[in-house]
CSV table of C-alpha atoms in Angstrom, one decimal:
chain,number,residue,atom,x,y,z
A,1,MET,CA,-10.4,14.7,-18.9
A,2,ARG,CA,-13.3,15.1,-16.5
A,3,LYS,CA,-14.8,11.8,-15.3
A,4,LEU,CA,-16.7,10.1,-12.0
A,5,VAL,CA,-15.8,7.3,-10.4
A,6,VAL,CA,-18.3,6.1,-7.8
A,7,CYS,CA,-17.2,3.2,-5.7
A,8,PHE,CA,-19.6,0.5,-4.0
A,9,ILE,CA,-19.5,-2.3,-2.1
A,10,LEU,CA,-22.1,-4.5,-3.7
A,11,LEU,CA,-24.0,-7.3,-1.9
A,12,ALA,CA,-26.6,-9.7,-3.0
A,13,GLY,CA,-28.6,-7.3,-4.9
A,14,ILE,CA,-25.8,-7.9,-8.1
A,15,SER,CA,-23.7,-10.6,-6.8
A,16,CYS,CA,-25.5,-12.1,-9.7
A,17,LEU,CA,-23.5,-10.1,-12.5
A,18,TYR,CA,-19.8,-12.0,-10.7
A,19,SER,CA,-21.9,-15.5,-10.9
A,20,CYS,CA,-22.7,-15.5,-14.4
A,21,LYS,CA,-21.4,-18.3,-16.6
A,22,LYS,CA,-21.6,-15.8,-20.0
A,23,GLN,CA,-21.5,-12.3,-21.0
A,24,GLU,CA,-22.8,-10.0,-23.5
A,25,ILE,CA,-19.8,-8.5,-25.5
A,26,ASN,CA,-20.9,-6.1,-28.5
A,27,ASN,CA,-24.3,-8.4,-28.7
A,28,VAL,CA,-22.2,-11.4,-29.0
A,29,THR,CA,-22.6,-14.3,-26.2
A,30,LEU,CA,-19.0,-15.5,-25.6
A,31,PRO,CA,-18.0,-18.3,-23.1
A,32,VAL,CA,-16.1,-16.9,-20.1
A,33,SER,CA,-13.4,-19.5,-19.6
A,34,ALA,CA,-11.0,-20.8,-21.9
A,35,LYS,CA,-10.5,-24.6,-22.4
A,36,ALA,CA,-7.0,-24.8,-22.0
A,37,THR,CA,-4.1,-22.3,-19.8
A,38,ILE,CA,-3.3,-19.0,-21.6
A,39,GLN,CA,-0.1,-17.6,-20.6
A,40,SER,CA,0.1,-14.1,-20.2
A,41,GLU,CA,2.5,-13.0,-23.0
A,42,ASN,CA,5.1,-10.4,-21.7
A,43,PHE,CA,5.8,-6.9,-23.6
A,44,THR,CA,7.3,-4.0,-22.3
A,45,TRP,CA,4.4,-1.7,-22.1
A,46,ASP,CA,6.2,1.5,-21.0
A,47,ASP,CA,8.5,1.2,-23.8
A,48,PRO,CA,8.8,5.2,-25.3
A,49,SER,CA,9.8,3.9,-28.9
A,50,ALA,CA,6.7,1.8,-29.2
A,51,ASP,CA,3.0,3.5,-29.5
A,52,TYR,CA,1.0,0.2,-30.0
A,53,MET,CA,0.6,-3.0,-28.2
A,54,PRO,CA,0.9,-6.4,-29.3
A,55,SER,CA,-1.5,-6.9,-32.0
A,56,ASN,CA,-2.3,-7.8,-35.8
A,57,PRO,CA,-1.0,-4.8,-37.9
A,58,ALA,CA,-3.8,-4.8,-39.6
A,59,ASN,CA,-5.7,-3.8,-36.6
A,60,ALA,CA,-3.3,-2.0,-34.4
A,61,VAL,CA,-4.1,-1.0,-30.9
A,62,PRO,CA,-2.5,2.0,-29.5
A,63,LYS,CA,-1.1,1.9,-25.8
A,64,PRO,CA,-3.3,3.7,-23.3
A,65,TRP,CA,-0.9,6.8,-22.7
A,66,ALA,CA,-0.4,7.2,-26.7
A,67,SER,CA,-3.9,6.9,-27.8
A,68,GLY,CA,-6.2,10.3,-28.0
A,69,SER,CA,-9.3,7.3,-27.4
A,70,THR,CA,-8.7,7.2,-23.6
A,71,VAL,CA,-11.3,7.9,-20.7
A,72,ILE,CA,-8.2,7.6,-18.0
A,73,ASP,CA,-8.3,9.9,-14.8
A,74,ALA,CA,-5.7,12.5,-16.0
A,75,ASN,CA,-4.4,12.2,-12.6
A,76,ILE,CA,-2.7,8.6,-13.6
A,77,VAL,CA,-3.0,8.3,-16.7
A,78,ASN,CA,1.0,8.8,-16.6
A,79,ASP,CA,1.9,6.8,-13.8
A,80,TYR,CA,2.5,3.2,-15.2
A,81,HIS,CA,6.3,3.0,-15.5
A,82,SER,CA,8.6,-0.1,-14.4
A,83,ALA,CA,10.9,2.3,-13.0
A,84,ASP,CA,8.5,3.5,-10.8
A,85,GLY,CA,8.0,-0.4,-9.7
A,86,TRP,CA,4.7,-1.4,-11.8
A,87,GLN,CA,4.8,-5.2,-13.1
A,88,LEU,CA,3.0,-6.6,-15.9
A,89,ILE,CA,0.2,-9.3,-14.1
A,90,TYR,CA,-2.2,-10.4,-17.0
A,91,ASN,CA,-2.1,-9.8,-20.5
A,92,THR,CA,-4.4,-10.8,-23.2
A,93,PHE,CA,-2.9,-8.8,-25.9
A,94,SER,CA,-1.0,-11.0,-29.0
A,95,VAL,CA,-0.1,-11.0,-32.7
A,96,ASN,CA,-2.1,-14.2,-32.2
A,97,LYS,CA,-5.5,-12.6,-32.0
A,98,ALA,CA,-7.5,-15.5,-32.6
A,99,VAL,CA,-6.0,-17.4,-29.0
A,100,VAL,CA,-7.7,-14.6,-27.3
A,101,SER,CA,-10.9,-14.2,-29.4
A,102,ASN,CA,-11.7,-17.7,-29.4
A,103,ALA,CA,-11.4,-18.0,-25.4
A,104,GLY,CA,-13.8,-15.2,-24.9
A,105,ILE,CA,-11.8,-12.9,-22.9
A,106,PRO,CA,-11.8,-9.5,-23.5
A,107,TRP,CA,-8.7,-7.2,-24.9
A,108,PHE,CA,-6.8,-6.0,-21.4
A,109,PHE,CA,-3.9,-6.0,-19.5
A,110,ALA,CA,-3.0,-5.2,-16.0
A,111,ILE,CA,0.0,-3.7,-14.1
A,112,TYR,CA,0.8,-4.0,-10.2
A,113,ASN,CA,2.5,-1.6,-7.9
A,114,PRO,CA,3.9,-4.1,-5.1
A,115,TYR,CA,5.0,-1.1,-2.9
A,116,LYS,CA,1.5,0.7,-3.3
A,117,GLY,CA,-0.5,-2.7,-3.1
A,118,VAL,CA,-2.7,-1.3,-6.5
A,119,VAL,CA,-3.7,-3.3,-9.4
A,120,ARG,CA,-4.5,-1.5,-12.5
A,121,PHE,CA,-6.7,-3.2,-15.5
A,122,TYR,CA,-6.2,-1.3,-18.6
A,123,LEU,CA,-9.3,-2.6,-20.9
A,124,TRP,CA,-9.7,-1.9,-24.6
A,125,GLN,CA,-13.0,-1.5,-25.9
A,126,PRO,CA,-13.1,-1.9,-29.6
A,127,ALA,CA,-15.7,0.2,-32.1
A,128,THR,CA,-19.1,-0.4,-29.9
A,129,THR,CA,-22.5,1.1,-29.5
A,130,VAL,CA,-22.3,3.6,-26.7
A,131,TYR,CA,-24.9,2.7,-24.3
A,132,SER,CA,-24.2,5.3,-21.5
A,133,ASN,CA,-21.6,7.7,-20.0
A,134,TYR,CA,-21.5,5.3,-16.9
A,135,VAL,CA,-19.5,2.2,-16.3
A,136,ASN,CA,-19.9,-0.1,-13.2
A,137,HIS,CA,-17.0,-2.1,-12.7
A,138,GLY,CA,-15.8,-4.0,-9.8
A,139,LEU,CA,-14.0,-7.4,-8.1
A,140,ALA,CA,-15.8,-9.7,-6.6
A,141,VAL,CA,-13.8,-12.7,-4.0
A,142,TYR,CA,-14.8,-15.8,-6.5
A,143,GLY,CA,-15.2,-19.1,-4.7
A,144,ASN,CA,-16.2,-19.8,-1.2
A,145,VAL,CA,-13.3,-19.0,0.9
A,146,PRO,CA,-13.7,-15.9,2.8
A,147,SER,CA,-10.6,-13.4,2.2
A,148,THR,CA,-9.5,-10.0,3.5
A,149,MET,CA,-8.2,-9.2,0.1
A,150,LEU,CA,-10.7,-6.5,-0.7
A,151,ASN,CA,-11.0,-4.7,2.7
A,152,PHE,CA,-9.0,-2.1,1.9
A,153,GLU,CA,-11.4,-1.0,-0.6
A,154,ALA,CA,-14.5,-1.2,1.4
A,155,GLY,CA,-14.6,2.2,3.1
A,156,GLU,CA,-12.8,4.9,4.5
A,157,VAL,CA,-12.2,2.9,7.4
A,158,VAL,CA,-11.5,-0.6,7.5
A,159,ASP,CA,-12.8,-3.6,10.0
A,160,ALA,CA,-9.9,-6.1,9.9
A,161,THR,CA,-12.3,-8.4,11.1
A,162,ALA,CA,-14.5,-7.8,8.0
A,163,HIS,CA,-14.3,-9.9,4.5
A,164,ALA,CA,-15.4,-7.9,2.2
A,165,SER,CA,-16.4,-9.9,-0.8
A,166,THR,CA,-17.5,-7.4,-3.5
A,167,ILE,CA,-16.2,-4.1,-4.1
A,168,SER,CA,-17.9,-1.9,-7.3
A,169,LYS,CA,-17.3,1.4,-9.0
A,170,VAL,CA,-19.2,3.6,-11.5
A,171,TYR,CA,-17.3,5.3,-13.6
A,172,GLN,CA,-18.7,8.6,-16.0
A,173,ILE,CA,-16.9,9.1,-19.0
A,174,SER,CA,-17.0,12.7,-20.7
A,175,SER,CA,-16.4,11.0,-24.0
A,176,LEU,CA,-16.3,7.7,-25.4
A,177,ASN,CA,-15.2,7.1,-29.3
A,178,SER,CA,-17.4,4.4,-30.5
A,179,SER,CA,-15.9,4.3,-33.8
A,180,THR,CA,-12.3,3.3,-33.4
A,181,GLY,CA,-12.1,2.3,-30.0
A,182,THR,CA,-11.6,3.4,-26.5
A,183,TRP,CA,-9.2,2.6,-23.2
A,184,PHE,CA,-10.4,2.4,-19.7
A,185,ALA,CA,-8.4,2.0,-16.7
A,186,PHE,CA,-9.6,0.1,-13.5
A,187,GLN,CA,-7.8,0.7,-10.1
A,188,TYR,CA,-8.2,-1.6,-7.0
A,189,GLU,CA,-6.1,-1.1,-3.5
A,190,LEU,CA,-5.7,-5.0,-2.5
A,191,ALA,CA,-4.8,-6.0,1.0
A,192,TYR,CA,-2.4,-8.9,1.7
A,193,ASP,CA,-4.0,-12.4,2.6
A,194,PRO,CA,-1.9,-15.3,3.2
A,195,VAL,CA,-4.9,-17.2,2.0
A,196,VAL,CA,-4.3,-16.8,-1.7
A,197,GLY,CA,-1.3,-19.1,-1.6
A,198,GLN,CA,-3.6,-21.9,0.3
A,199,TYR,CA,-6.4,-22.4,-2.5
A,200,ASN,CA,-6.3,-23.7,-5.9
A,201,PHE,CA,-8.6,-21.9,-8.5
A,202,PRO,CA,-11.4,-22.1,-9.4
A,203,ASP,CA,-12.2,-22.8,-5.3
A,204,PHE,CA,-10.9,-19.2,-5.1
A,205,GLY,CA,-10.1,-16.8,-7.3
A,206,ILE,CA,-11.1,-13.1,-8.2
A,207,ALA,CA,-14.2,-12.0,-10.6
A,208,TRP,CA,-13.5,-8.7,-12.5
A,209,ASN,CA,-16.8,-7.6,-14.2
A,210,GLY,CA,-17.8,-4.2,-15.9
A,211,GLN,CA,-21.2,-3.1,-17.8
A,212,PHE,CA,-22.7,0.1,-18.8
A,213,ILE,CA,-25.5,1.6,-16.6
A,214,ASN,CA,-27.5,4.6,-17.0
A,215,VAL,CA,-27.4,7.3,-14.1
A,216,THR,CA,-30.2,9.9,-13.9
A,217,GLN,CA,-29.8,11.7,-10.8
A,218,LEU,CA,-26.5,11.7,-8.5
A,219,SER,CA,-26.6,13.7,-5.3
A,220,ILE,CA,-23.3,14.6,-3.2
A,221,ASN,CA,-23.5,15.5,0.7
A,222,GLY,CA,-27.0,16.8,-0.3
A,223,THR,CA,-26.5,18.7,-3.3
A,224,GLN,CA,-27.6,17.2,-6.5
A,225,THR,CA,-24.9,17.0,-9.0
A,226,GLY,CA,-24.6,16.1,-12.6
A,227,THR,CA,-20.5,16.1,-13.2
A,228,LEU,CA,-17.5,14.9,-10.6
A,229,THR,CA,-14.8,14.2,-11.4
A,230,GLY,CA,-13.5,11.7,-8.4
A,231,THR,CA,-14.5,8.1,-6.9
A,232,ILE,CA,-16.9,7.5,-4.6
A,233,THR,CA,-16.7,4.8,-2.2
A,234,GLU,CA,-20.1,3.0,-0.6
A,235,PRO,CA,-19.4,0.2,2.5
A,236,SER,CA,-23.0,-0.7,2.5
A,237,SER,CA,-25.5,-2.6,-0.4
A,238,PHE,CA,-25.7,-0.6,-3.9
A,239,ASN,CA,-29.0,-0.2,-5.6
A,240,LEU,CA,-29.9,2.7,-7.8
A,241,GLY,CA,-32.9,3.7,-6.3
A,242,GLY,CA,-31.3,7.0,-4.9
A,243,THR,CA,-31.0,5.7,-1.7
A,244,LEU,CA,-29.1,8.2,0.9
A,245,VAL,CA,-26.0,5.9,2.3
A,246,GLN,CA,-22.7,7.2,3.9
A,247,GLY,CA,-19.7,6.3,1.4
A,248,ALA,CA,-16.3,7.8,1.0
A,249,ILE,CA,-14.8,10.4,-1.9
A,250,GLU,CA,-11.7,8.8,-3.3
A,251,ALA,CA,-9.7,11.4,-5.3
A,252,PHE,CA,-6.2,10.8,-7.1
A,253,GLY,CA,-5.6,14.5,-7.8
A,254,ALA,CA,-6.9,18.1,-6.9
A,255,SER,CA,-9.2,17.6,-10.1
A,256,ASP,CA,-11.3,15.2,-8.4
A,257,VAL,CA,-12.6,17.5,-5.6
A,258,VAL,CA,-13.6,20.0,-7.6
A,259,GLY,CA,-17.1,21.6,-6.3
A,260,LEU,CA,-16.6,20.1,-2.9
A,261,SER,CA,-16.1,21.9,0.3
A,262,ASP,CA,-12.6,23.3,1.6
A,263,ALA,CA,-12.1,20.2,3.5
A,264,TYR,CA,-11.9,17.9,0.9
A,265,GLN,CA,-9.6,20.2,-1.3
A,266,SER,CA,-7.5,21.2,2.2
A,267,ALA,CA,-7.2,17.3,2.1
A,268,VAL,CA,-6.3,16.3,-1.1
A,269,SER,CA,-3.5,19.8,-1.4
A,270,GLY,CA,-2.2,18.7,1.9
A,271,ALA,CA,-2.1,15.3,0.8
A,272,LEU,CA,0.3,16.5,-2.2
A,273,GLY,CA,2.5,18.1,0.0
A,274,ASN,CA,2.9,14.8,1.7
A,275,THR,CA,0.8,16.5,4.9
A,276,ILE,CA,-1.5,13.9,6.4
A,277,ASN,CA,-4.9,15.7,7.9
A,278,GLY,CA,-8.1,15.5,7.1
A,279,PHE,CA,-8.4,11.8,5.7
A,280,PHE,CA,-8.1,8.3,7.1
A,281,ASN,CA,-7.1,6.2,4.1
A,282,GLY,CA,-4.5,7.3,1.4
A,283,ILE,CA,-1.7,6.5,-0.5
A,284,LEU,CA,1.1,8.9,-1.4
A,285,GLY,CA,4.2,8.7,-3.8
A,286,GLY,CA,5.5,10.1,-7.0
A,287,SER,CA,7.8,8.8,-10.0
A,288,SER,CA,9.9,11.6,-8.2
A,289,PRO,CA,10.8,13.5,-5.3
A,290,THR,CA,9.0,16.7,-7.0
A,291,THR,CA,6.1,14.9,-8.3
A,292,GLN,CA,3.4,13.2,-6.0
A,293,ASP,CA,0.7,11.1,-6.6
A,294,VAL,CA,-1.9,10.6,-4.2
A,295,ASP,CA,-5.4,8.2,-4.0
A,296,LEU,CA,-7.4,9.3,-0.9
A,297,LYS,CA,-10.9,8.0,0.6
A,298,ILE,CA,-12.5,11.2,2.3
A,299,ASN,CA,-16.3,10.7,3.9
A,300,THR,CA,-19.3,11.5,2.2
A,301,GLN,CA,-22.9,11.1,1.8
A,302,ILE,CA,-24.2,9.9,-1.9
A,303,SER,CA,-27.3,8.9,-3.6
A,304,LEU,CA,-27.4,7.2,-7.2
A,305,THR,CA,-30.7,6.9,-9.3
A,306,GLY,CA,-30.7,5.0,-12.6
A,307,THR,CA,-31.1,1.4,-14.0
A,308,GLN,CA,-28.7,-1.3,-15.3
A,309,VAL,CA,-28.3,-1.3,-19.0
A,310,SER,CA,-29.4,-5.2,-20.2
A,311,SER,CA,-27.2,-5.3,-23.1
A,312,GLY,CA,-24.0,-3.2,-22.2
A,313,GLY,CA,-21.8,-5.7,-20.8
A,314,LEU,CA,-17.7,-5.2,-21.0
A,315,MET,CA,-16.3,-8.0,-19.4
A,316,ASN,CA,-16.9,-11.0,-16.9
A,317,GLN,CA,-13.9,-12.7,-16.1
A,318,GLN,CA,-13.4,-15.2,-13.4
A,319,LEU,CA,-9.5,-15.1,-12.9
A,320,VAL,CA,-6.9,-16.6,-11.1
A,321,LEU,CA,-4.9,-14.5,-8.8
A,322,PRO,CA,-0.8,-14.3,-8.6
A,323,GLY,CA,0.5,-16.5,-6.4
A,324,GLN,CA,-2.1,-19.3,-6.2
A,325,PRO,CA,-0.7,-23.2,-6.5
A,326,ASN,CA,-2.3,-23.7,-9.6
A,327,SER,CA,-1.9,-20.2,-11.1
A,328,GLN,CA,0.5,-21.6,-14.2
A,329,SER,CA,-1.4,-24.2,-15.0
A,330,VAL,CA,-5.3,-22.9,-14.6
A,331,ILE,CA,-7.7,-23.7,-17.4
A,332,GLY,CA,-8.1,-19.7,-18.6
A,333,LEU,CA,-6.0,-17.0,-18.3
A,334,ALA,CA,-2.7,-17.5,-16.2
A,335,PRO,CA,-0.8,-14.1,-14.7
A,336,PHE,CA,2.6,-13.4,-15.8
A,337,GLY,CA,5.0,-16.2,-14.5
A,338,SER,CA,7.6,-13.7,-13.7
A,339,ASN,CA,5.2,-11.9,-11.3
A,340,ASN,CA,3.5,-14.5,-9.7
A,341,ASN,CA,3.6,-13.4,-5.9
A,342,ILE,CA,0.3,-12.6,-3.7
A,343,MET,CA,-0.4,-8.9,-4.0
A,344,GLY,CA,-1.1,-6.7,-1.1
A,345,VAL,CA,1.6,-4.7,1.1
A,346,PHE,CA,0.2,-5.4,4.5
A,347,ASN,CA,-2.6,-6.7,6.3
A,348,LEU,CA,-3.8,-6.4,10.3
A,349,THR,CA,-4.9,-9.8,11.9
A,350,ALA,CA,-7.6,-8.4,14.2
A,351,ARG,CA,-8.8,-4.8,15.3
A,352,PRO,CA,-6.2,-2.8,16.7
A,353,THR,CA,-7.0,-1.6,20.6
A,354,VAL,CA,-7.1,1.7,22.3
A,355,LYS,CA,-6.6,1.9,26.1
A,356,VAL,CA,-9.1,4.1,27.7
A,357,THR,CA,-8.7,4.9,31.7
A,358,THR,CA,-12.1,6.1,33.1
A,359,THR,CA,-13.1,7.9,36.2
A,360,TYR,CA,-15.9,9.3,37.9
A,361,ALA,CA,-16.3,12.8,39.2
A,362,THR,CA,-18.1,16.4,38.8
A,363,ALA,CA,-17.4,17.9,35.6
A,364,PRO,CA,-15.3,20.9,35.5
A,365,GLY,CA,-17.3,24.2,35.6
A,366,GLY,CA,-19.7,23.5,38.7
A,367,GLY,CA,-22.5,21.6,38.8
A,368,ASN,CA,-23.4,18.2,40.5
A,369,ALA,CA,-24.2,16.2,37.4
A,370,PRO,CA,-22.1,13.0,37.6
A,371,THR,CA,-20.1,12.5,34.5
A,372,THR,CA,-17.0,10.5,33.4
A,373,GLN,CA,-13.4,11.4,32.2
A,374,ASN,CA,-11.8,9.0,29.6
A,375,SER,CA,-8.1,9.2,29.1
A,376,PHE,CA,-6.8,7.5,25.8
A,377,SER,CA,-3.5,5.9,25.2
A,378,LEU,CA,-1.7,3.0,23.6
A,379,PRO,CA,-1.7,-0.4,25.1
A,380,ALA,CA,1.3,-2.6,24.3
A,381,ASN,CA,1.3,-3.9,21.0
A,382,PRO,CA,-1.9,-2.1,19.7
A,383,TYR,CA,-1.9,-3.9,16.5
A,384,SER,CA,-0.7,-7.0,14.9
A,385,LEU,CA,0.9,-5.9,11.4
A,386,VAL,CA,1.5,-8.6,8.9
A,387,VAL,CA,4.0,-7.7,6.1
A,388,ASN,CA,3.8,-9.5,2.9
A,389,PRO,CA,6.9,-11.5,2.5
A,390,TYR,CA,7.4,-11.0,-0.9
A,391,VAL,CA,7.2,-6.8,-0.4
A,392,ALA,CA,9.7,-7.9,2.8
A,393,GLY,CA,12.2,-9.0,0.9
A,394,ILE,CA,12.1,-5.9,-1.8
A,395,ALA,CA,11.4,-3.2,0.7
A,396,SER,CA,11.5,-2.1,4.1
A,397,VAL,CA,8.1,-1.5,5.4
A,398,GLN,CA,7.9,0.7,8.8
A,399,VAL,CA,5.1,2.3,10.9
A,400,THR,CA,6.0,6.1,11.1
A,401,GLY,CA,2.7,7.2,12.7
A,402,VAL,CA,0.2,6.1,15.0
A,403,ASP,CA,-2.9,8.5,15.9
A,404,ILE,CA,-5.8,7.7,18.0
A,405,MET,CA,-8.7,9.2,16.0
A,406,ILE,CA,-12.1,10.0,18.2
A,407,PRO,CA,-15.6,11.1,16.5
A,408,ASN,CA,-17.3,14.2,17.1
A,409,SER,CA,-20.2,12.0,18.8
A,410,LEU,CA,-18.0,11.0,21.7
A,411,ALA,CA,-16.4,14.2,22.1
A,412,THR,CA,-18.7,16.3,22.7
A,413,SER,CA,-20.9,16.2,25.6
A,414,PRO,CA,-25.1,16.3,25.4
A,415,VAL,CA,-24.6,19.0,28.5
A,416,PHE,CA,-21.0,20.4,28.7
A,417,GLY,CA,-20.1,20.9,25.2
A,418,LYS,CA,-16.8,20.7,23.8
A,419,LEU,CA,-14.8,19.6,27.1
A,420,ARG,CA,-11.7,18.2,25.9
A,421,SER,CA,-7.9,18.4,26.9
A,422,GLY,CA,-4.7,17.2,24.7
A,423,MET,CA,-6.6,16.6,21.4
A,424,VAL,CA,-6.8,18.6,18.1
A,425,ALA,CA,-9.9,18.3,16.0
A,426,GLU,CA,-9.4,17.2,12.4
A,427,THR,CA,-12.4,17.7,9.8
A,428,ILE,CA,-12.4,14.7,7.7
A,429,GLY,CA,-15.1,15.2,4.7
A,430,LYS,CA,-18.3,16.2,6.8
A,431,THR,CA,-17.4,14.8,9.9
A,432,THR,CA,-15.4,16.1,13.0
A,433,TYR,CA,-12.6,13.9,14.5
A,434,TYR,CA,-10.4,14.6,17.4
A,435,ARG,CA,-6.4,13.4,17.2
A,436,VAL,CA,-5.0,12.8,20.4
A,437,THR,CA,-2.1,14.7,20.8
A,438,SER,CA,-0.5,14.5,24.4
A,439,SER,CA,-0.5,11.5,27.1
A,440,SER,CA,-2.1,14.0,29.4
A,441,ASN,CA,-5.6,14.0,27.4
A,442,TYR,CA,-9.1,13.2,28.9
A,443,LEU,CA,-12.6,13.5,27.3
A,444,TRP,CA,-15.7,14.4,29.7
A,445,GLY,CA,-18.7,13.2,28.6
A,446,TYR,CA,-21.6,10.8,29.2
A,447,ASP,CA,-21.3,8.3,25.9
A,448,ASP,CA,-20.5,4.9,26.4
A,449,LEU,CA,-16.9,3.8,24.6
A,450,THR,CA,-17.6,0.6,22.5
A,451,ALA,CA,-15.8,-1.5,19.8
A,452,GLY,CA,-15.9,0.6,16.5
A,453,THR,CA,-16.3,4.2,17.3
A,454,VAL,CA,-12.8,4.9,17.8
A,455,ALA,CA,-10.2,4.3,14.9
A,456,LEU,CA,-6.1,4.1,15.2
A,457,ARG,CA,-4.9,5.6,12.1
A,458,LEU,CA,-1.7,4.1,10.9
A,459,THR,CA,1.0,5.7,8.8
A,460,ILE,CA,3.0,3.4,7.0
A,461,VAL,CA,6.7,3.9,4.6
A,462,VAL,CA,7.2,1.4,2.0
A,463,THR,CA,11.1,2.2,1.2
A,464,PRO,CA,12.1,0.0,-1.8
A,465,ASN,CA,15.4,-1.2,-1.9
A,466,ASN,CA,16.1,-0.3,-5.1
A,467,PRO,CA,17.4,3.5,-4.2
A,468,SER,CA,15.7,4.7,-7.4
A,469,ILE,CA,12.1,3.7,-6.7
A,470,HIS,CA,11.1,6.6,-4.2
A,471,PRO,CA,9.1,5.7,-0.9
A,472,ILE,CA,5.5,5.4,-0.7
A,473,THR,CA,3.6,6.3,2.4
A,474,ILE,CA,0.6,4.4,3.0
A,475,VAL,CA,-2.0,6.0,5.4
A,476,LYS,CA,-4.6,3.2,6.6
A,477,SER,CA,-7.2,3.3,9.4
A,478,PHE,CA,-8.5,0.7,11.5
A,479,LEU,CA,-11.7,0.6,13.8
A,480,ALA,CA,-10.4,-0.5,17.2
A,481,ASN,CA,-11.4,-2.3,20.2
A,482,ILE,CA,-11.6,-0.7,23.5
A,483,VAL,CA,-9.6,-2.2,26.1
A,484,ASN,CA,-9.3,-0.9,30.1
């Protein structure tokens, strides 16, 4: 199944999409909020003997993976089993259809993997008018509470001091069955933020929004393309005016980087073999020792031209989060009570630090021009990792690798060329970085080292206490502060 997902960090330009009180669904205006608590009903979503969702038999809805009407990425369509750690979070399906319909809540359910920190929403779109073959969807922090929860979706390299308020993705669909209905899957990685457990809804929560959009032109790394099967994230303001921005390809498998350069394909193929090279941000781990699933984000340049579809709304929901104090008594849809824990595996409480020792001398090779020799190392306690207490109770979370990553702009002297020692070049998308590999490293150059120019890449292995669930490797890179 070929598709495109384009992820963007949206700022004020489309923030109204998340603050609107009503939404158009199938040309009918529906209230977003219910008038009472609606409990998410439990059901065995991965029961192999049941092909249909809980629903009125007269209008049976097939499950996403038992349906021929789906636009879900083929790389994740079979990754949903509770045996691999997935838990039910939200569910609006019920044999009592009127309960949900009267509340104006669309047909969806969501599962969450606490070992990956990934939540996936499955949205059922009944027979409807097809407005476009692109869908824009995303999450936004709801309320006035700053949160780091969305930071892991905010770009290839994470700024631990940021408070990403909105993330958005554009999903290209190859086919949409307008006569019988279609399943969509929308996936997001969340960072652990204890703030979730301190505020009631609706003072704080999450907004989930989606609508059709028209895309007339897409450019990837300067090349116009009409089809792409991966995901693109953008860490800056989004518009449909064709502005060139720095973003990141997100790939769930090799088929998501078809047509891109060898650097992208090598990164994905290496990750499928559990090799960490050519990417800053990823989740590695499969349902068996021989099956490897990945979710990588790799830098790229993109531009998108198009328009919004005024009558193509899919969903516009303000949701209470698992772990909020009033999550089980909220007015609206409540998370499934048995899995009422704050989401996210870990986070950093501050930017990590990298120690740089600078000496002034004449560069090797002769000449009288003064320059600097910078040596990179890890200081004591270079990062402040906080693990979700719920995850710490069901798994061990260990940092198994720490890489100092230096961008090419710092690793190339404008006069003397590439004069460095104890470093290995690593191509990440279209950018070359240098990974420090020995304690006797140095870099010659004139560049000033400032905060935010060097990154620290952490490799974290999550090993479930349940031996039948296979370990997950999370690779996450953070902008670093420089210390002497």
